[in-house]
CSV table of C-alpha atoms in Angstrom, one decimal:
chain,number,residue,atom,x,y,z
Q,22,UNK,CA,96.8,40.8,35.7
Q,23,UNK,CA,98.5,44.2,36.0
Q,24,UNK,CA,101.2,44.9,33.5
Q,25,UNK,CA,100.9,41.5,32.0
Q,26,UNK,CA,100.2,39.3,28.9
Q,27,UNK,CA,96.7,37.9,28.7
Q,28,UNK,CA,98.4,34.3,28.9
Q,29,UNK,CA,96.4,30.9,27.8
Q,30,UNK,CA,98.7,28.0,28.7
Q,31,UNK,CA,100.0,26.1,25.1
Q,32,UNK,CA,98.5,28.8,23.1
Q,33,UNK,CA,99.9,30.0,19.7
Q,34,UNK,CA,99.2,32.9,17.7
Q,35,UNK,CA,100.1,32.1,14.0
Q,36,UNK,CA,102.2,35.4,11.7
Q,37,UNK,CA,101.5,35.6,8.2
Q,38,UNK,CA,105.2,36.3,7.8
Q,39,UNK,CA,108.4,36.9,10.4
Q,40,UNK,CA,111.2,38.6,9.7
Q,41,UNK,CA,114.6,36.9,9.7
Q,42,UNK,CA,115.7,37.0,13.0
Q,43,UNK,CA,118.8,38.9,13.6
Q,44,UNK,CA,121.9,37.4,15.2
Q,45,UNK,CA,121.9,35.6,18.2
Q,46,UNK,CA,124.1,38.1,20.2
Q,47,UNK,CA,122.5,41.2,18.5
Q,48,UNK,CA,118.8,40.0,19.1
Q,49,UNK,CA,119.4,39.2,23.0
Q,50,UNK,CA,121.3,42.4,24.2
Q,51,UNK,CA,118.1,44.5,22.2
Q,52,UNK,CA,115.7,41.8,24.5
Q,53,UNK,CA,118.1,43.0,27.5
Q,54,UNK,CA,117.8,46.3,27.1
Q,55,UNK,CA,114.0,46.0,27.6
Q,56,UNK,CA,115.2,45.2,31.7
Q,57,UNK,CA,114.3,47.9,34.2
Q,58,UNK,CA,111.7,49.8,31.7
Q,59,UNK,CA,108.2,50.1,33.0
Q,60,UNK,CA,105.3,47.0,32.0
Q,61,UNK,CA,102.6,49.0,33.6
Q,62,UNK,CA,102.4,52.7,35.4
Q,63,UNK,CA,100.6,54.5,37.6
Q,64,UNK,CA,97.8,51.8,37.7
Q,65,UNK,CA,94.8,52.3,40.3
Q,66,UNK,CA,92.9,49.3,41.8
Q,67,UNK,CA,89.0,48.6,40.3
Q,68,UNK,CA,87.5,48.6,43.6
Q,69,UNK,CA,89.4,49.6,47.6
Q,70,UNK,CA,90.0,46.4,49.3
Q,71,UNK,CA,86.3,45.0,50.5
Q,72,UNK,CA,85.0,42.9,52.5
Q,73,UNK,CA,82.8,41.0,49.9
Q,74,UNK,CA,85.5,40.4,47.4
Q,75,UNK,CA,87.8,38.8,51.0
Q,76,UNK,CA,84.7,36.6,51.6
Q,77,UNK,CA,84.5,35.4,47.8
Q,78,UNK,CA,88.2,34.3,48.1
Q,79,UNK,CA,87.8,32.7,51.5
Q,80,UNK,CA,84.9,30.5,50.4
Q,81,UNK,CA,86.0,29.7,47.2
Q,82,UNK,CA,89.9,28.9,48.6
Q,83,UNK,CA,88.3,26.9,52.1
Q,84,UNK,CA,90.5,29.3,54.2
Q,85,UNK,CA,88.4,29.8,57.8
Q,86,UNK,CA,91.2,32.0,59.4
Q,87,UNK,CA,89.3,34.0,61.7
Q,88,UNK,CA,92.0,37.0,60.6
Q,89,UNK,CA,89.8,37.6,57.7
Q,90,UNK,CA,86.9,38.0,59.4
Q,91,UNK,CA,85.9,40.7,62.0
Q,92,UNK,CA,86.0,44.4,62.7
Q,93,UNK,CA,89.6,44.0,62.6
Q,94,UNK,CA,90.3,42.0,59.5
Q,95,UNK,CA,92.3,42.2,56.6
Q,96,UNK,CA,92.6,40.8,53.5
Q,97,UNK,CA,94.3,37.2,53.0
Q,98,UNK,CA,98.2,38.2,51.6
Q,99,UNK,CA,97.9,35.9,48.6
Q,100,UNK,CA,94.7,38.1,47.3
Q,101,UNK,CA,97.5,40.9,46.8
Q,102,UNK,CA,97.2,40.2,42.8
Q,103,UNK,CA,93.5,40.4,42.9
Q,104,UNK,CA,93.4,44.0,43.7
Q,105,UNK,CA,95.4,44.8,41.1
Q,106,UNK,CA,93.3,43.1,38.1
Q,107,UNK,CA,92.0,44.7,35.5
Q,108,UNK,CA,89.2,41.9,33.9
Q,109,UNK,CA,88.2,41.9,30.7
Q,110,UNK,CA,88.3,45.7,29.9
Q,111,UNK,CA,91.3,47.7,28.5
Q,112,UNK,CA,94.3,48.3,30.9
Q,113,UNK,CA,95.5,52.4,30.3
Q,114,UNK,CA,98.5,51.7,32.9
Q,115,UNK,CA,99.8,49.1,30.2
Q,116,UNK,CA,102.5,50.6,28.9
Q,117,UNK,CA,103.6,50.9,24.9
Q,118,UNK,CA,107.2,49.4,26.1
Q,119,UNK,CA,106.1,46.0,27.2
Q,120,UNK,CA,104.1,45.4,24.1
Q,121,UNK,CA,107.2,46.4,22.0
Q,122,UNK,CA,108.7,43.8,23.8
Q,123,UNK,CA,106.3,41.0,23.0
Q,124,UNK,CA,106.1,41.9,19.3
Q,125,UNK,CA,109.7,41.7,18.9
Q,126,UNK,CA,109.4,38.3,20.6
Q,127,UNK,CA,106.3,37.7,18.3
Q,128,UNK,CA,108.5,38.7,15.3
Q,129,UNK,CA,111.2,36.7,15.8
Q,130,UNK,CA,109.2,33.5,15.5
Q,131,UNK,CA,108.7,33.4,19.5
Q,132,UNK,CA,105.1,33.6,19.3
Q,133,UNK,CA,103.8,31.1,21.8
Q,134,UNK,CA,103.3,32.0,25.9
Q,135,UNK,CA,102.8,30.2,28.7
Q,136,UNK,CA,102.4,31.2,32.6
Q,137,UNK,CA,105.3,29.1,34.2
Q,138,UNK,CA,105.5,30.5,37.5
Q,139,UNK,CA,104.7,33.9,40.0
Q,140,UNK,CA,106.3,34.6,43.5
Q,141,UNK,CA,104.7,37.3,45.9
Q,142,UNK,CA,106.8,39.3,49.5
Q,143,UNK,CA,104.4,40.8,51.9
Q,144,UNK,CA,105.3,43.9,53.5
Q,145,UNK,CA,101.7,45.3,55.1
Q,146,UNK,CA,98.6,43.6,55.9
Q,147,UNK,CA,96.1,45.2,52.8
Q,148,UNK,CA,92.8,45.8,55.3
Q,149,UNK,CA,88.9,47.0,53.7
Q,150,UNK,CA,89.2,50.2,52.6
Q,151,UNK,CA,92.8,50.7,51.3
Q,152,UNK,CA,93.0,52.1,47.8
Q,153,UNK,CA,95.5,50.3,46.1
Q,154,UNK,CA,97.8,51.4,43.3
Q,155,UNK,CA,100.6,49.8,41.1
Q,156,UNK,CA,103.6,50.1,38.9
Q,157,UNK,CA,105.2,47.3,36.9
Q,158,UNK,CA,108.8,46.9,35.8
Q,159,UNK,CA,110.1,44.7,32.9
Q,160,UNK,CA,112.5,42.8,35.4
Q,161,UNK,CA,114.4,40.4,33.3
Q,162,UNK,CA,114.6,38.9,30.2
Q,163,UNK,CA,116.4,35.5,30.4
Q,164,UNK,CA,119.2,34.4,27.6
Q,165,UNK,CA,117.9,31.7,25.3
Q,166,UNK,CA,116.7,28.5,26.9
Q,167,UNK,CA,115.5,25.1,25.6
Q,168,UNK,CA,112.6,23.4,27.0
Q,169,UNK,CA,110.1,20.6,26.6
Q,170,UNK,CA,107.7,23.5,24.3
Q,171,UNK,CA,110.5,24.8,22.3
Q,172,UNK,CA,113.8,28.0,22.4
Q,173,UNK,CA,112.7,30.7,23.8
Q,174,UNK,CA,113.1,33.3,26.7
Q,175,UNK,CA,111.9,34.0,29.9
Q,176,UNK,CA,110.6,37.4,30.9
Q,177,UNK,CA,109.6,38.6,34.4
Q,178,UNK,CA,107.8,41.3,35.0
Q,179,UNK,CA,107.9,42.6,39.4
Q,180,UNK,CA,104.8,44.6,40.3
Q,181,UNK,CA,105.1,47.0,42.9
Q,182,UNK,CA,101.5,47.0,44.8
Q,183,UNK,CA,100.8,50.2,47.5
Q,184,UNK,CA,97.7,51.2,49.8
Q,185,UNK,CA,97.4,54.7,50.5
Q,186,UNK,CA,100.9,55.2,49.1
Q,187,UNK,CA,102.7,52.8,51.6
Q,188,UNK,CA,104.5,49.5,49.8
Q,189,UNK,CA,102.4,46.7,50.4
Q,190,UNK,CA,103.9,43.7,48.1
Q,191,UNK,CA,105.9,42.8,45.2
Q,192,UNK,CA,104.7,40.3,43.1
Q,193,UNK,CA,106.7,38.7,40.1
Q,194,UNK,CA,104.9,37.0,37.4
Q,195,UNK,CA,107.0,35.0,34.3
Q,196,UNK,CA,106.5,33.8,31.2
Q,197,UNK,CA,107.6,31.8,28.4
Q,198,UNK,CA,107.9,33.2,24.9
Q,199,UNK,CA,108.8,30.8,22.8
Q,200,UNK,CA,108.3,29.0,19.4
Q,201,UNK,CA,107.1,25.3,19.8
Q,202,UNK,CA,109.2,22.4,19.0
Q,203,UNK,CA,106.1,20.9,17.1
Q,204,UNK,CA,103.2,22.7,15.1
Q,205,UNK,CA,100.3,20.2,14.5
Q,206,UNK,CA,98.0,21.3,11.7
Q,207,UNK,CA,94.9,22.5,12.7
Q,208,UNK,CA,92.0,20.9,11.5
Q,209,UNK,CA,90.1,23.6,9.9
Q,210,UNK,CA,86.4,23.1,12.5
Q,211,UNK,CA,82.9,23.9,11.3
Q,212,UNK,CA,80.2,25.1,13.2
Q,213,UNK,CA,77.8,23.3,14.8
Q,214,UNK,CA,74.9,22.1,12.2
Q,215,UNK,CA,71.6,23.5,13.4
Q,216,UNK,CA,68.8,20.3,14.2
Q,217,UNK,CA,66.3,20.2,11.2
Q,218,UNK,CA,62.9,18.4,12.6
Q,219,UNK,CA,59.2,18.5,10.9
Q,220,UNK,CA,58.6,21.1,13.7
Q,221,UNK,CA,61.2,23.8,12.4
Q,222,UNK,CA,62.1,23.0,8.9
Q,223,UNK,CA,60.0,25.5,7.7
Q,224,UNK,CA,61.5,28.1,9.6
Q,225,UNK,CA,65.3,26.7,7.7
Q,226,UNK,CA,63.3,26.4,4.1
Q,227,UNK,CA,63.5,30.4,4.9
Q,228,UNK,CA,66.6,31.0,6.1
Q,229,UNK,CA,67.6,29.2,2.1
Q,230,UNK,CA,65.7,31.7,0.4
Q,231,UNK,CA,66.7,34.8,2.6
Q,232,UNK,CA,63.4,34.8,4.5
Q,233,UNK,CA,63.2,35.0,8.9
Q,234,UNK,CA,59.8,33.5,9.1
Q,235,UNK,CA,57.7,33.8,11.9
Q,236,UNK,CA,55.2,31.5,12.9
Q,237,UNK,CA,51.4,32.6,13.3
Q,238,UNK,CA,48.1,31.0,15.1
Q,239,UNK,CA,45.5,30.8,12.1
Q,240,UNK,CA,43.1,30.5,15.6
Q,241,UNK,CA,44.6,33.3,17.3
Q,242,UNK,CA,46.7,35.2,15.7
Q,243,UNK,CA,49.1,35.1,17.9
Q,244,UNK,CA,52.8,35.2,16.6
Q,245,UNK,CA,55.7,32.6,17.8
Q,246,UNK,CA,59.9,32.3,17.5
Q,247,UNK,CA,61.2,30.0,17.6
Q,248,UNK,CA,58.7,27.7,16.0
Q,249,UNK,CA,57.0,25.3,18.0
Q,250,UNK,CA,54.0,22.2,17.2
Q,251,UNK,CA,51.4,24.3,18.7
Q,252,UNK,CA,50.1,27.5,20.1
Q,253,UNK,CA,50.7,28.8,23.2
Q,254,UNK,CA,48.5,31.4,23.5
Q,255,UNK,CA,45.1,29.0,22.5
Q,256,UNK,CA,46.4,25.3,21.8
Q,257,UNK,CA,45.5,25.4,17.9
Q,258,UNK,CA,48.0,23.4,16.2
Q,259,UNK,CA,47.1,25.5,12.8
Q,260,UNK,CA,49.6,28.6,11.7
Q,261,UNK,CA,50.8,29.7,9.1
Q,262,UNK,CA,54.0,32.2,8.7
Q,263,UNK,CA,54.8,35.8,8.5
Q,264,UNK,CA,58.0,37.3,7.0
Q,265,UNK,CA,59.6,39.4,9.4
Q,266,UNK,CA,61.1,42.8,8.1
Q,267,UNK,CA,64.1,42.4,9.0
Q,268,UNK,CA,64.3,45.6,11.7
Q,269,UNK,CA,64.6,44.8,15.3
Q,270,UNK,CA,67.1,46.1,18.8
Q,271,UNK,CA,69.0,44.5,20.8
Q,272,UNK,CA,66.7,43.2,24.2
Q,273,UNK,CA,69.6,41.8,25.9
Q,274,UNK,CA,73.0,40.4,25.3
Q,275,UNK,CA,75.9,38.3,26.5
Q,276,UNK,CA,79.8,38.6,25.4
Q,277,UNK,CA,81.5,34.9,25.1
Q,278,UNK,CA,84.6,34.4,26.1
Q,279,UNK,CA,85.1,31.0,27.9
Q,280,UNK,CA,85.1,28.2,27.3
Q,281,UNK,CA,86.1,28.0,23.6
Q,282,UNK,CA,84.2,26.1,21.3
Q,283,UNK,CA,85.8,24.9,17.8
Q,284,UNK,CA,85.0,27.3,14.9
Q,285,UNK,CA,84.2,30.2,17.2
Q,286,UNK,CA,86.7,32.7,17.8
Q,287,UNK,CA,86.0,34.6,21.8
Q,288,UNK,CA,85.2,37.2,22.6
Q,289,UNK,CA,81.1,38.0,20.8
Q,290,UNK,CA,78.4,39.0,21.2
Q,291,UNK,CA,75.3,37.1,21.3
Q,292,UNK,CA,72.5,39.0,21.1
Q,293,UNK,CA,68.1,38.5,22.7
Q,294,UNK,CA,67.2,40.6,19.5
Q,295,UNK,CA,63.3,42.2,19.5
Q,296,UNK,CA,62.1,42.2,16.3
Q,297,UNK,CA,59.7,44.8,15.0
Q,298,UNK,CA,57.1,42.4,15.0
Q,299,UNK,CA,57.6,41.8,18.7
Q,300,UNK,CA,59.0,38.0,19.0
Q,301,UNK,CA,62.3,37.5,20.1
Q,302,UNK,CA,65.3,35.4,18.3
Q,303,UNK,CA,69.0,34.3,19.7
Q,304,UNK,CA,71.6,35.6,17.2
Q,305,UNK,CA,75.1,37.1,16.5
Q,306,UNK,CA,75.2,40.4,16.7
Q,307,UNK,CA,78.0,41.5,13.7
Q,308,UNK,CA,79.8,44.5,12.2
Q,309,UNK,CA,81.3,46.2,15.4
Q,310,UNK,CA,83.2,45.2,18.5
Q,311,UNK,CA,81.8,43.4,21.1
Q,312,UNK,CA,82.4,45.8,23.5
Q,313,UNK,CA,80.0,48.6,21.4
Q,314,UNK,CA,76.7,46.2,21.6
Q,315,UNK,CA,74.4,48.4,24.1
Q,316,UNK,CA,71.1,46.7,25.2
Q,317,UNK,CA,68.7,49.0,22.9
Q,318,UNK,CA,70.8,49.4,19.9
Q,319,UNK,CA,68.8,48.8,16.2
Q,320,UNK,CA,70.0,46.3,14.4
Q,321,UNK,CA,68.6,44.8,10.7
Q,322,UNK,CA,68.6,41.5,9.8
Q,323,UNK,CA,71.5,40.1,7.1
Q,324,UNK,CA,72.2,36.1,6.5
Q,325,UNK,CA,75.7,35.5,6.7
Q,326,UNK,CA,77.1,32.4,5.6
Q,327,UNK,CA,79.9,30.4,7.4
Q,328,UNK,CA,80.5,27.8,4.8
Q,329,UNK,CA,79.3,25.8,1.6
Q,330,UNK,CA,76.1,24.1,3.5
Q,331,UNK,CA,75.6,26.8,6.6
Q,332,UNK,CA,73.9,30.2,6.5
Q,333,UNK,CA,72.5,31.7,9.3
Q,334,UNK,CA,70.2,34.7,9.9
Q,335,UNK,CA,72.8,37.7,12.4
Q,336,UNK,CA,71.9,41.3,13.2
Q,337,UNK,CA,74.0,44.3,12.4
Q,338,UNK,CA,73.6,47.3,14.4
Q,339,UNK,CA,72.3,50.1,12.1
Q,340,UNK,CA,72.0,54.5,12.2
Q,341,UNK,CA,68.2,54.8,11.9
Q,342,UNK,CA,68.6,58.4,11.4
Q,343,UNK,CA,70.9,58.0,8.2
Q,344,UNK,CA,69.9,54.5,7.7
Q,345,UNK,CA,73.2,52.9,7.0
Q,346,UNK,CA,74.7,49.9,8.5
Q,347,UNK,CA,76.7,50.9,11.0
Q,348,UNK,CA,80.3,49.9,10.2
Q,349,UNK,CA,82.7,50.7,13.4
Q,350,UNK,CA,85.0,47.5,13.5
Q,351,UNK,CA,85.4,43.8,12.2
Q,352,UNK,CA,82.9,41.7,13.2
Q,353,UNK,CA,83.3,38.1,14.3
């Protein structure tokens, strides 16, 4: 979304501390006089309206209209938010204004949001090829309203979407910033256990003393990760191990954000790392953002552990050339 609050429905963001909210009256006209500033400006569409991106939607939404097909199509009216979004990266036309607004929400204990509704006028048919561009405006912030989730207060945001500089659509997205009428304790969640069998145990016996072991055919030489009953380079069921240094890059890589799973915190990185010794091993990859892991980038091995019973070998990226860790961010 363009000028808008990454928004999970019924999620809640706990504060270590608020400060005492300020008078009713007081607090509401400094949320009113957050109405008509701009949410998002001068923003510029990812991609020009495409013929691809119209087909995805039409297959994915069952719409057949033979408008969207053709040398004269264009695209279907309710994509007009599409064009506009941003993904998963950084949004520069997000403006410092809006996010004042949600931290003084956020401050004054109304730190829960939820989508509640969005409405959308259609001036010109958007057609493949238009470049699009946006603004956003902080439209209106609501007085203070009870509901079902808690007190809190609307607030509207009306993006103004153009192709090739001509006014294409308005559309008007709202939330609710509120804090919850209930706040269940959280269960604190551990991760998953790892499955100990007589075919891998040795490799977790390791692990315990700060060893990554890597098994090895006694017939063949031939090394293996993870660890397996037999070779499968010769057949032999005989090996023995090899303690791997430690040094390795990262092969490939994947950044997690959905679905959730208890005890992991989105986004990460999970890391294919090589090691030096040439196997490959599954792993976090720790100690910078996820969004500064690059396919190629050394790492070294560290065992991190996650509670009283569970460590687990990760990989931190590290400067060959001054050989220290590299330490850029917090890590998950």
């Amino acid at each position: 979304m363009s000028g808008e609050p990454e928004v999970h429905a019924g999620r809640e963001t706990e504060h270590a501390s608020r400060t005492v909210p300020p008078p009713a009256e007081e607090f509401e006209a400094r949320l009113k006089a957050y109405e008509g500033r701009p949410a998002a400006a001068t923003g510029v569409g990812r991609d020009p309206v495409n013929e691809p991106m119209i087909r995805h939607w039409c297959e994915a939404m069952g719409d057949t209209n033979p408008a969207y097909t053709g040398p004269d199509a264009i695209a279907p009216p309710t994509m007009l938010q599409a064009w506009t979004m941003a993904g998963l990266t950084h949004r520069p036309e997000r403006t410092a204004t809006y996010d004042e607004l949600l931290t003084l929400l956020d401050a004054s204990g109304h730190d829960a949001v939820v989508a509640t509704d969005c409405e959308q006028e259609y001036l010109r048919p958007l057609r493949p090829g238009d470049h699009v561009t946006f603004d956003s405006v902080i439209e209106s912030v609501s007085g203070r309203k009870t509901t079902k989730l808690g007190t809190g207060y609307f607030v509207t945001t009306r993006t103004d979407v153009r192709a090739e500089g001509e006014l294409a659509g308005t559309h008007r997205f709202r939330i609710l910033k509120y804090a919850p009428a209930h706040r269940p304790s959280k269960p604190v969640e551990r991760r998953p256990r790892p499955v100990v069998n007589r075919d891998n145990a040795g490799f977790w016996e390791g692990v315990a003393r700060h060893e990554l072991l890597i098994q090895r055919c006694t017939a063949c030489r031939t090394l293996r990760l993870p660890w397996l009953p037999g070779c499968n380079g010769c057949g032999s069921p005989d090996w023995d191990t090899v303690a791997a240094s430690g040094e390795g890059t990262v092969y490939s890589y994947v950044v997690m954000h959905h679905p959730p799973f208890p005890a992991f915190e989105p986004p990460y990185a999970v890391g294919l790392i090589e090691l030096a010794e040439g196997v490959r091993i599954v792993s976090n990859v720790v100690g910078v953002p996820y969004g500064q892991v690059r396919i190629g980038m050394p790492v070294r091995l560290e065992f991190r552990r996650y509670d009283a019973e569970l460590e687990l070998p990760v990989f931190r990226p590290y400067d060959e050339e001054l050989e220290l860790p590299v330490f850029q961010g917090v890590g998950p």
